[in-house]
Structures are given as C-alpha cells and as structure tokens.
C-alpha cells in the first residue's frame, strides 16, 4: 500500500496537458462509430502505480487512441505517478477521470436519497452537491480533464440533477456504468452527452468481436462506447487495443448485414460526433 504521508510530500514538476481536441470530423448517418472508453479499475494508489508502468511501457503506445482512466484525487496521494504519466504520454494517450472522483454515488449527495444500498435508511443530512463540486473541481482543472468514465451510482439511476453535477466536472460528456444509465443508452442533459458504457464480453478475440458487432447491429444509435472490465487489469494496453480493433475491422468487413461503415475514434471525438448527430434522449 502507498504511504500517503510520505508520497504526498513530493512536489510535482510536470505541468499537466489537456487531451488532444476532438478531431474535425463530420457525423455520417451511414457510419457506425465506436470507442474504447475504459481499460480497467484504477481508483486506488497500488493499482494505479502498477498499471501506469504497464501502460507507459507498451512499445506500441502512440499508434492508436488509448484511454487511461485514473481517479483524479490520487494526485494528492501519489503525485509522482502523475508526473510520470504526463511526462511520458503521447498525443494518442487520452486521460479520462476514472469512476469520476472514484467510487462514488452522486445521487446520494441529495437529501431524501434512498437507494437500494441504503434501504431502509434515507439521507436526512442537507444536500452536499455544492460541497462535492467545490472539492472536485480543482482536481479536474489541475489535470485538465473534461471527460468522466465508468461513473458509478450504486444500483440507482442517475437523475438529471446528478447529471448536472457531471456536466460541471466533465463538460465534454461522460460514460456511465450500466445501472447508472438506467434505460437510456444515450441521454443529453443541457447539451452534454452521457452514454451507457458496455462491457466487452467473451473468452477470446473472436467472441469479443462478435459481442461488439451484435451491440452495433442491435443498437438504434450509431454510437457504442465499450470498455474492458473482466479483462480490464490485464487487457487495456495499447498492444491489446490494436489487436482488438484490427481483428474487429476484419470481422466487421466480412459481415453482410448492411450496417454501413465502421470507425474507431478517440473518446473526445466520439462525444463530439454524438453531439453532431442529435441522437439520444434529452432529459430535464
């Protein structure tokens, strides 16, 4: 385990740089877009220390857009790891706020909340959304992150006021854990897209390709964001993403169901295309 009292005294020397801006792409209704927006669970310091070296040591890094989803407030606990990440990242390394601010429940910030985890208890304390934002915003600003991924809300659906909190932290959009998304694969709140993040399932490369293909085939939208969960700690490297996207390109091209073109894009461009498309349910 990290000795936070020791490591937190390290003074960072590398200035964080923002992700590359979204590419200048025009949405096409004839194209099925997908992105990988989650590569594993790095919301505690031992995991992050371990995985940062694995990610950054991959010799294919920079050849394809790869998300690194790290808990932003770990910058206080292991600041030298963030120096290492920002010093060694390429323009194709996209830093997303993993689980937003870590394993949290935005709905539980509000007075009167009663989720399945809390039953039969109800939150009687005053709402804490303002305090939460005051705490979280400096981290997102310092690390120049504007996208959250694998946002967890226990077993409760994120209601609009909680999406409003996400809007302030991640104005480009977010990717939601399955139960947090509820019945909507894409929802738009005040112009910001929030999408269900699908778990890539399958025991081998071919079955994972088949799983993504069926997701795209059965979706009423042109956008499917996916993540590696059951293989997350060992699978989400640049090499493995190149392997998967190459295999999926071949798998997709051999199908004859008339789904149209298929394109893999980075998470920021993906969210920008969602906005262009006008797809999704507007919530208020």
Protein backbone atom coordinates (compact mmCIF):
# COMPACT_ATOMS: atom_id res chain seq x y z
CA UNK A 1 0.00 0.00 0.00
CA UNK A 2 1.11 3.55 -0.61
CA UNK A 3 2.43 5.52 2.32
CA UNK A 4 0.41 8.63 1.60
CA UNK A 5 2.03 10.72 4.32
CA UNK A 6 5.40 10.24 2.63
CA UNK A 7 4.48 10.32 -1.05
CA UNK A 8 2.17 13.30 -0.71
CA UNK A 9 5.18 15.49 0.16
CA UNK A 10 6.56 15.11 -3.36
CA UNK A 11 6.31 18.32 -5.36
CA UNK A 12 5.23 17.74 -8.95
CA UNK A 13 7.36 19.32 -11.67
CA UNK A 14 5.43 18.37 -14.82
CA UNK A 15 2.61 20.65 -15.93
CA UNK A 16 -0.44 18.55 -16.94
CA UNK A 17 -1.51 18.96 -20.56
CA UNK A 18 -5.05 18.57 -21.85
CA UNK A 19 -6.09 15.78 -24.18
CA UNK A 20 -5.90 16.45 -27.90
CA UNK A 21 -9.02 18.31 -29.07
CA UNK A 22 -11.73 16.38 -30.89
CA UNK A 23 -10.87 15.70 -34.50
CA UNK A 24 -12.57 17.79 -37.16
CA UNK A 25 -14.90 15.03 -38.28
CA UNK A 26 -18.40 15.35 -39.69
CA UNK A 27 -21.01 12.91 -38.48
CA UNK A 28 -22.33 10.47 -41.07
CA UNK A 29 -25.53 8.53 -40.51
CA UNK A 30 -24.01 5.79 -42.70
CA UNK A 31 -21.22 5.13 -40.20
CA UNK A 32 -21.25 3.09 -37.01
CA UNK A 33 -18.85 4.64 -34.52
CA UNK A 34 -17.27 3.02 -31.51
CA UNK A 35 -14.71 4.00 -28.94
CA UNK A 36 -12.95 2.32 -26.06
CA UNK A 37 -13.56 4.47 -23.01
CA UNK A 38 -12.48 2.24 -20.14
CA UNK A 39 -9.45 0.00 -19.70
CA UNK A 40 -9.58 -1.04 -16.06
CA UNK A 41 -10.23 -0.08 -12.48
CA UNK A 42 -7.52 2.30 -11.22
CA UNK A 43 -9.18 4.15 -8.36
CA UNK A 44 -6.65 3.29 -5.66
CA UNK A 45 -2.94 4.04 -5.48
CA UNK A 46 -1.48 0.48 -5.59
CA UNK A 47 -3.41 -0.34 -8.77
CA UNK A 48 -2.51 2.95 -10.40
CA UNK A 49 1.18 2.59 -9.56
CA UNK A 50 1.20 -0.87 -11.06
CA UNK A 51 -0.79 -0.15 -14.20
CA UNK A 52 0.78 3.20 -15.11
CA UNK A 53 4.13 1.49 -15.69
CA UNK A 54 2.46 -1.26 -17.76
CA UNK A 55 0.59 1.26 -19.91
CA UNK A 56 3.51 3.61 -20.40
CA UNK A 57 5.93 0.77 -21.10
CA UNK A 58 3.93 -0.59 -24.03
CA UNK A 59 6.12 -0.23 -27.13
CA UNK A 60 3.09 0.35 -29.42
CA UNK A 61 1.81 3.30 -27.42
CA UNK A 62 1.04 6.30 -29.60
CA UNK A 63 -0.11 4.24 -32.57
CA UNK A 64 -3.79 4.22 -31.55
CA UNK A 65 -6.07 6.22 -29.27
CA UNK A 66 -5.98 4.65 -25.80
CA UNK A 67 -7.86 5.88 -22.72
CA UNK A 68 -6.21 5.91 -19.32
CA UNK A 69 -8.90 6.21 -16.67
CA UNK A 70 -7.39 7.35 -13.39
CA UNK A 71 -9.04 8.63 -10.23
CA UNK A 72 -8.19 12.34 -10.22
CA UNK A 73 -7.80 12.84 -6.48
CA UNK A 74 -4.97 10.29 -6.34
CA UNK A 75 -2.80 13.20 -7.44
CA UNK A 76 -2.59 14.03 -3.72
CA UNK A 77 -1.63 10.51 -2.66
CA UNK A 78 0.88 9.57 -5.39
CA UNK A 79 1.75 12.82 -7.19
CA UNK A 80 4.97 11.41 -8.69
CA UNK A 81 2.94 8.88 -10.71
CA UNK A 82 1.10 11.74 -12.38
CA UNK A 83 4.41 13.40 -13.21
CA UNK A 84 5.45 10.12 -14.82
CA UNK A 85 2.21 9.84 -16.78
CA UNK A 86 2.18 13.41 -18.09
CA UNK A 87 5.89 13.37 -18.89
CA UNK A 88 5.64 10.18 -20.94
CA UNK A 89 2.22 10.40 -22.58
CA UNK A 90 1.79 10.63 -26.34
CA UNK A 91 -0.81 12.62 -28.27
CA UNK A 92 -2.81 9.38 -28.57
CA UNK A 93 -3.00 8.84 -24.80
CA UNK A 94 -6.33 10.15 -23.52
CA UNK A 95 -6.67 10.76 -19.79
CA UNK A 96 -10.22 10.32 -18.50
CA UNK A 97 -11.45 10.66 -14.94
CA UNK A 98 -11.95 7.03 -13.92
CA UNK A 99 -15.14 6.47 -11.96
CA UNK A 100 -15.34 10.27 -11.95
CA UNK A 101 -13.97 11.05 -8.49
CA UNK A 102 -13.60 7.37 -7.62
CA UNK A 103 -16.27 5.00 -6.36
CA UNK A 104 -18.97 7.50 -5.52
CA UNK A 105 -22.72 7.87 -5.72
CA UNK A 106 -23.81 11.25 -6.98
CA UNK A 107 -27.46 10.60 -6.17
CA UNK A 108 -26.55 10.02 -2.54
CA UNK A 109 -25.43 13.65 -2.29
CA UNK A 110 -29.05 14.75 -2.08
CA UNK A 111 -31.28 14.94 0.96
CA UNK A 112 -34.01 12.32 0.78
CA UNK A 113 -31.96 9.81 -1.21
CA UNK A 114 -32.94 6.22 -0.60
CA UNK A 115 -31.13 3.79 -2.87
CA UNK A 116 -31.13 0.02 -2.74
CA UNK A 117 -27.85 0.12 -0.81
CA UNK A 118 -29.27 2.49 1.81
CA UNK A 119 -32.69 0.87 2.29
CA UNK A 120 -34.46 1.28 4.61
CA UNK A 121 -32.41 4.35 5.51
CA UNK A 122 -33.00 7.76 3.95
CA UNK A 123 -30.47 10.58 3.79
CA UNK A 124 -31.56 13.24 6.26
CA UNK A 125 -28.45 15.38 6.05
CA UNK A 126 -28.60 18.52 3.89
CA UNK A 127 -27.72 18.03 0.23
CA UNK A 128 -23.97 18.01 -0.42
CA UNK A 129 -23.75 18.63 -4.15
CA UNK A 130 -22.23 22.11 -3.76
CA UNK A 131 -19.61 20.87 -1.31
CA UNK A 132 -18.81 17.98 -3.62
CA UNK A 133 -18.32 20.28 -6.60
CA UNK A 134 -16.15 22.64 -4.57
CA UNK A 135 -13.96 19.67 -3.66
CA UNK A 136 -13.85 18.03 -7.10
CA UNK A 137 -13.49 20.94 -9.50
CA UNK A 138 -9.87 21.83 -8.58
CA UNK A 139 -8.73 18.29 -9.43
CA UNK A 140 -10.37 18.31 -12.84
CA UNK A 141 -8.99 21.78 -13.52
CA UNK A 142 -5.47 20.88 -12.39
CA UNK A 143 -5.36 17.74 -14.52
CA UNK A 144 -7.19 19.38 -17.43
CA UNK A 145 -9.72 16.55 -17.70
CA UNK A 146 -13.16 17.10 -19.19
CA UNK A 147 -14.50 13.54 -19.57
CA UNK A 148 -15.52 11.06 -16.87
CA UNK A 149 -15.84 7.34 -17.46
CA UNK A 150 -17.40 4.32 -15.72
CA UNK A 151 -19.40 6.67 -13.48
CA UNK A 152 -20.82 4.55 -10.67
CA UNK A 153 -24.04 5.29 -8.82
CA UNK A 154 -24.55 2.06 -6.89
CA UNK A 155 -27.74 0.42 -8.13
CA UNK A 156 -29.53 3.72 -8.70
CA UNK A 157 -30.18 5.55 -11.97
CA UNK A 158 -28.51 8.96 -12.25
CA UNK A 159 -31.27 11.54 -12.21
CA UNK A 160 -30.97 14.88 -14.10
CA UNK A 161 -29.67 16.88 -11.12
CA UNK A 162 -26.80 14.38 -10.76
CA UNK A 163 -26.10 14.62 -14.49
CA UNK A 164 -25.89 18.36 -13.88
CA UNK A 165 -23.04 17.73 -11.43
CA UNK A 166 -21.28 15.66 -14.10
CA UNK A 167 -21.82 18.45 -16.62
CA UNK A 168 -19.85 20.84 -14.46
CA UNK A 169 -16.96 18.42 -13.96
CA UNK A 170 -16.95 16.83 -17.42
CA UNK A 171 -18.41 19.29 -19.92
CA UNK A 172 -17.42 17.14 -22.92
CA UNK A 173 -19.52 14.25 -21.63
CA UNK A 174 -19.35 11.05 -19.63
CA UNK A 175 -19.67 7.29 -19.85
CA UNK A 176 -21.94 5.66 -17.28
CA UNK A 177 -21.86 2.28 -15.57
CA UNK A 178 -24.81 0.14 -16.62
CA UNK A 179 -27.21 0.65 -13.69
CA UNK A 180 -26.38 4.38 -13.52
CA UNK A 181 -27.58 4.77 -17.11
CA UNK A 182 -30.96 3.18 -16.44
CA UNK A 183 -32.98 2.50 -19.58
CA UNK A 184 -31.21 5.05 -21.79
CA UNK A 185 -28.13 4.25 -23.85
CA UNK A 186 -27.64 7.93 -24.74
CA UNK A 187 -29.05 10.83 -22.78
CA UNK A 188 -28.41 14.52 -23.26
CA UNK A 189 -28.60 16.94 -20.35
CA UNK A 190 -28.20 20.64 -21.13
CA UNK A 191 -26.38 19.74 -24.34
CA UNK A 192 -23.90 17.34 -22.74
CA UNK A 193 -23.99 13.64 -23.75
CA UNK A 194 -23.92 10.83 -21.20
CA UNK A 195 -23.70 7.30 -22.61
CA UNK A 196 -24.04 3.79 -21.25
CA UNK A 197 -20.67 2.06 -21.26
CA UNK A 198 -20.93 -1.53 -22.50
CA UNK A 199 -18.77 -4.32 -21.14
CA UNK A 200 -16.92 -6.22 -23.86
CA UNK A 201 -17.61 -9.85 -23.03
CA UNK A 202 -16.11 -13.02 -24.44
CA UNK A 203 -13.39 -15.51 -23.64
CA UNK A 204 -11.36 -14.94 -26.82
CA UNK A 205 -10.79 -12.35 -29.52
CA UNK A 206 -13.40 -13.71 -31.92
CA UNK A 207 -16.16 -13.84 -29.30
CA UNK A 208 -15.35 -10.28 -28.21
CA UNK A 209 -15.61 -9.12 -31.82
CA UNK A 210 -18.94 -10.91 -32.13
CA UNK A 211 -20.17 -9.24 -28.97
CA UNK A 212 -19.36 -5.72 -30.20
CA UNK A 213 -20.82 -6.47 -33.62
CA UNK A 214 -24.12 -7.55 -32.08
CA UNK A 215 -24.16 -4.43 -29.92
CA UNK A 216 -23.82 -2.26 -33.01
CA UNK A 217 -26.24 -4.34 -35.03
CA UNK A 218 -28.98 -4.17 -32.39
CA UNK A 219 -28.50 -0.55 -31.34
CA UNK A 220 -30.89 2.10 -32.62
CA UNK A 221 -27.99 4.56 -32.42
CA UNK A 222 -24.80 4.96 -34.42
CA UNK A 223 -22.64 5.04 -31.29
CA UNK A 224 -21.44 2.26 -29.00
CA UNK A 225 -18.81 3.01 -26.32
CA UNK A 226 -17.18 -0.07 -24.84
CA UNK A 227 -14.81 -0.92 -22.04
CA UNK A 228 -12.74 -3.86 -20.91
CA UNK A 229 -13.94 -4.95 -17.48
CA UNK A 230 -13.40 -8.64 -16.87
CA UNK A 231 -10.07 -8.36 -18.69
CA UNK A 232 -9.53 -4.78 -17.53
CA UNK A 233 -6.48 -5.10 -15.32
CA UNK A 234 -4.52 -7.03 -17.93
CA UNK A 235 -6.14 -6.21 -21.24
CA UNK A 236 -6.41 -2.47 -21.75
CA UNK A 237 -2.96 -1.73 -23.14
CA UNK A 238 -2.11 -0.15 -26.46
CA UNK A 239 -0.98 -3.52 -27.86
CA UNK A 240 -4.18 -5.29 -26.89
CA UNK A 241 -6.38 -2.47 -28.22
CA UNK A 242 -4.53 -2.59 -31.55
CA UNK A 243 -5.05 -6.34 -31.58
CA UNK A 244 -8.76 -5.97 -30.85
CA UNK A 245 -9.52 -3.13 -33.27
CA UNK A 246 -7.59 -4.84 -36.08
CA UNK A 247 -9.46 -8.08 -35.51
CA UNK A 248 -12.78 -6.25 -35.32
CA UNK A 249 -12.14 -4.40 -38.57
CA UNK A 250 -11.68 -7.74 -40.33
CA UNK A 251 -14.65 -9.32 -38.52
CA UNK A 252 -16.91 -6.41 -39.42
CA UNK A 253 -15.82 -6.29 -43.07
CA UNK A 254 -16.77 -9.95 -43.50
CA UNK A 255 -20.36 -9.34 -42.42
CA UNK A 256 -23.08 -8.61 -44.95
CA UNK A 257 -25.90 -7.20 -42.81
CA UNK A 258 -25.61 -3.71 -44.29
CA UNK A 259 -24.67 -1.83 -41.12
CA UNK A 260 -22.67 0.70 -43.12
CA UNK A 261 -19.14 1.88 -42.44
CA UNK A 262 -17.48 1.31 -39.10
CA UNK A 263 -14.96 3.63 -37.49
CA UNK A 264 -12.97 3.60 -34.26
CA UNK A 265 -12.36 7.08 -32.82
CA UNK A 266 -10.90 8.54 -29.65
CA UNK A 267 -13.31 9.29 -26.76
CA UNK A 268 -13.35 13.06 -27.28
CA UNK A 269 -14.10 12.82 -31.00
CA UNK A 270 -16.73 10.18 -30.25
CA UNK A 271 -18.59 12.53 -27.87
CA UNK A 272 -18.31 15.39 -30.35
CA UNK A 273 -19.90 13.21 -33.05
CA UNK A 274 -22.71 12.26 -30.66
CA UNK A 275 -23.48 15.96 -30.24
CA UNK A 276 -23.46 16.50 -34.00
CA UNK A 277 -25.79 13.57 -34.63
CA UNK A 278 -28.67 14.79 -32.49
CA UNK A 279 -29.15 11.23 -31.27
CA UNK A 280 -30.14 10.39 -27.70
CA UNK A 281 -32.89 11.25 -25.26
CA UNK A 282 -32.98 14.82 -23.99
CA UNK A 283 -33.64 14.83 -20.25
CA UNK A 284 -34.52 17.72 -17.98
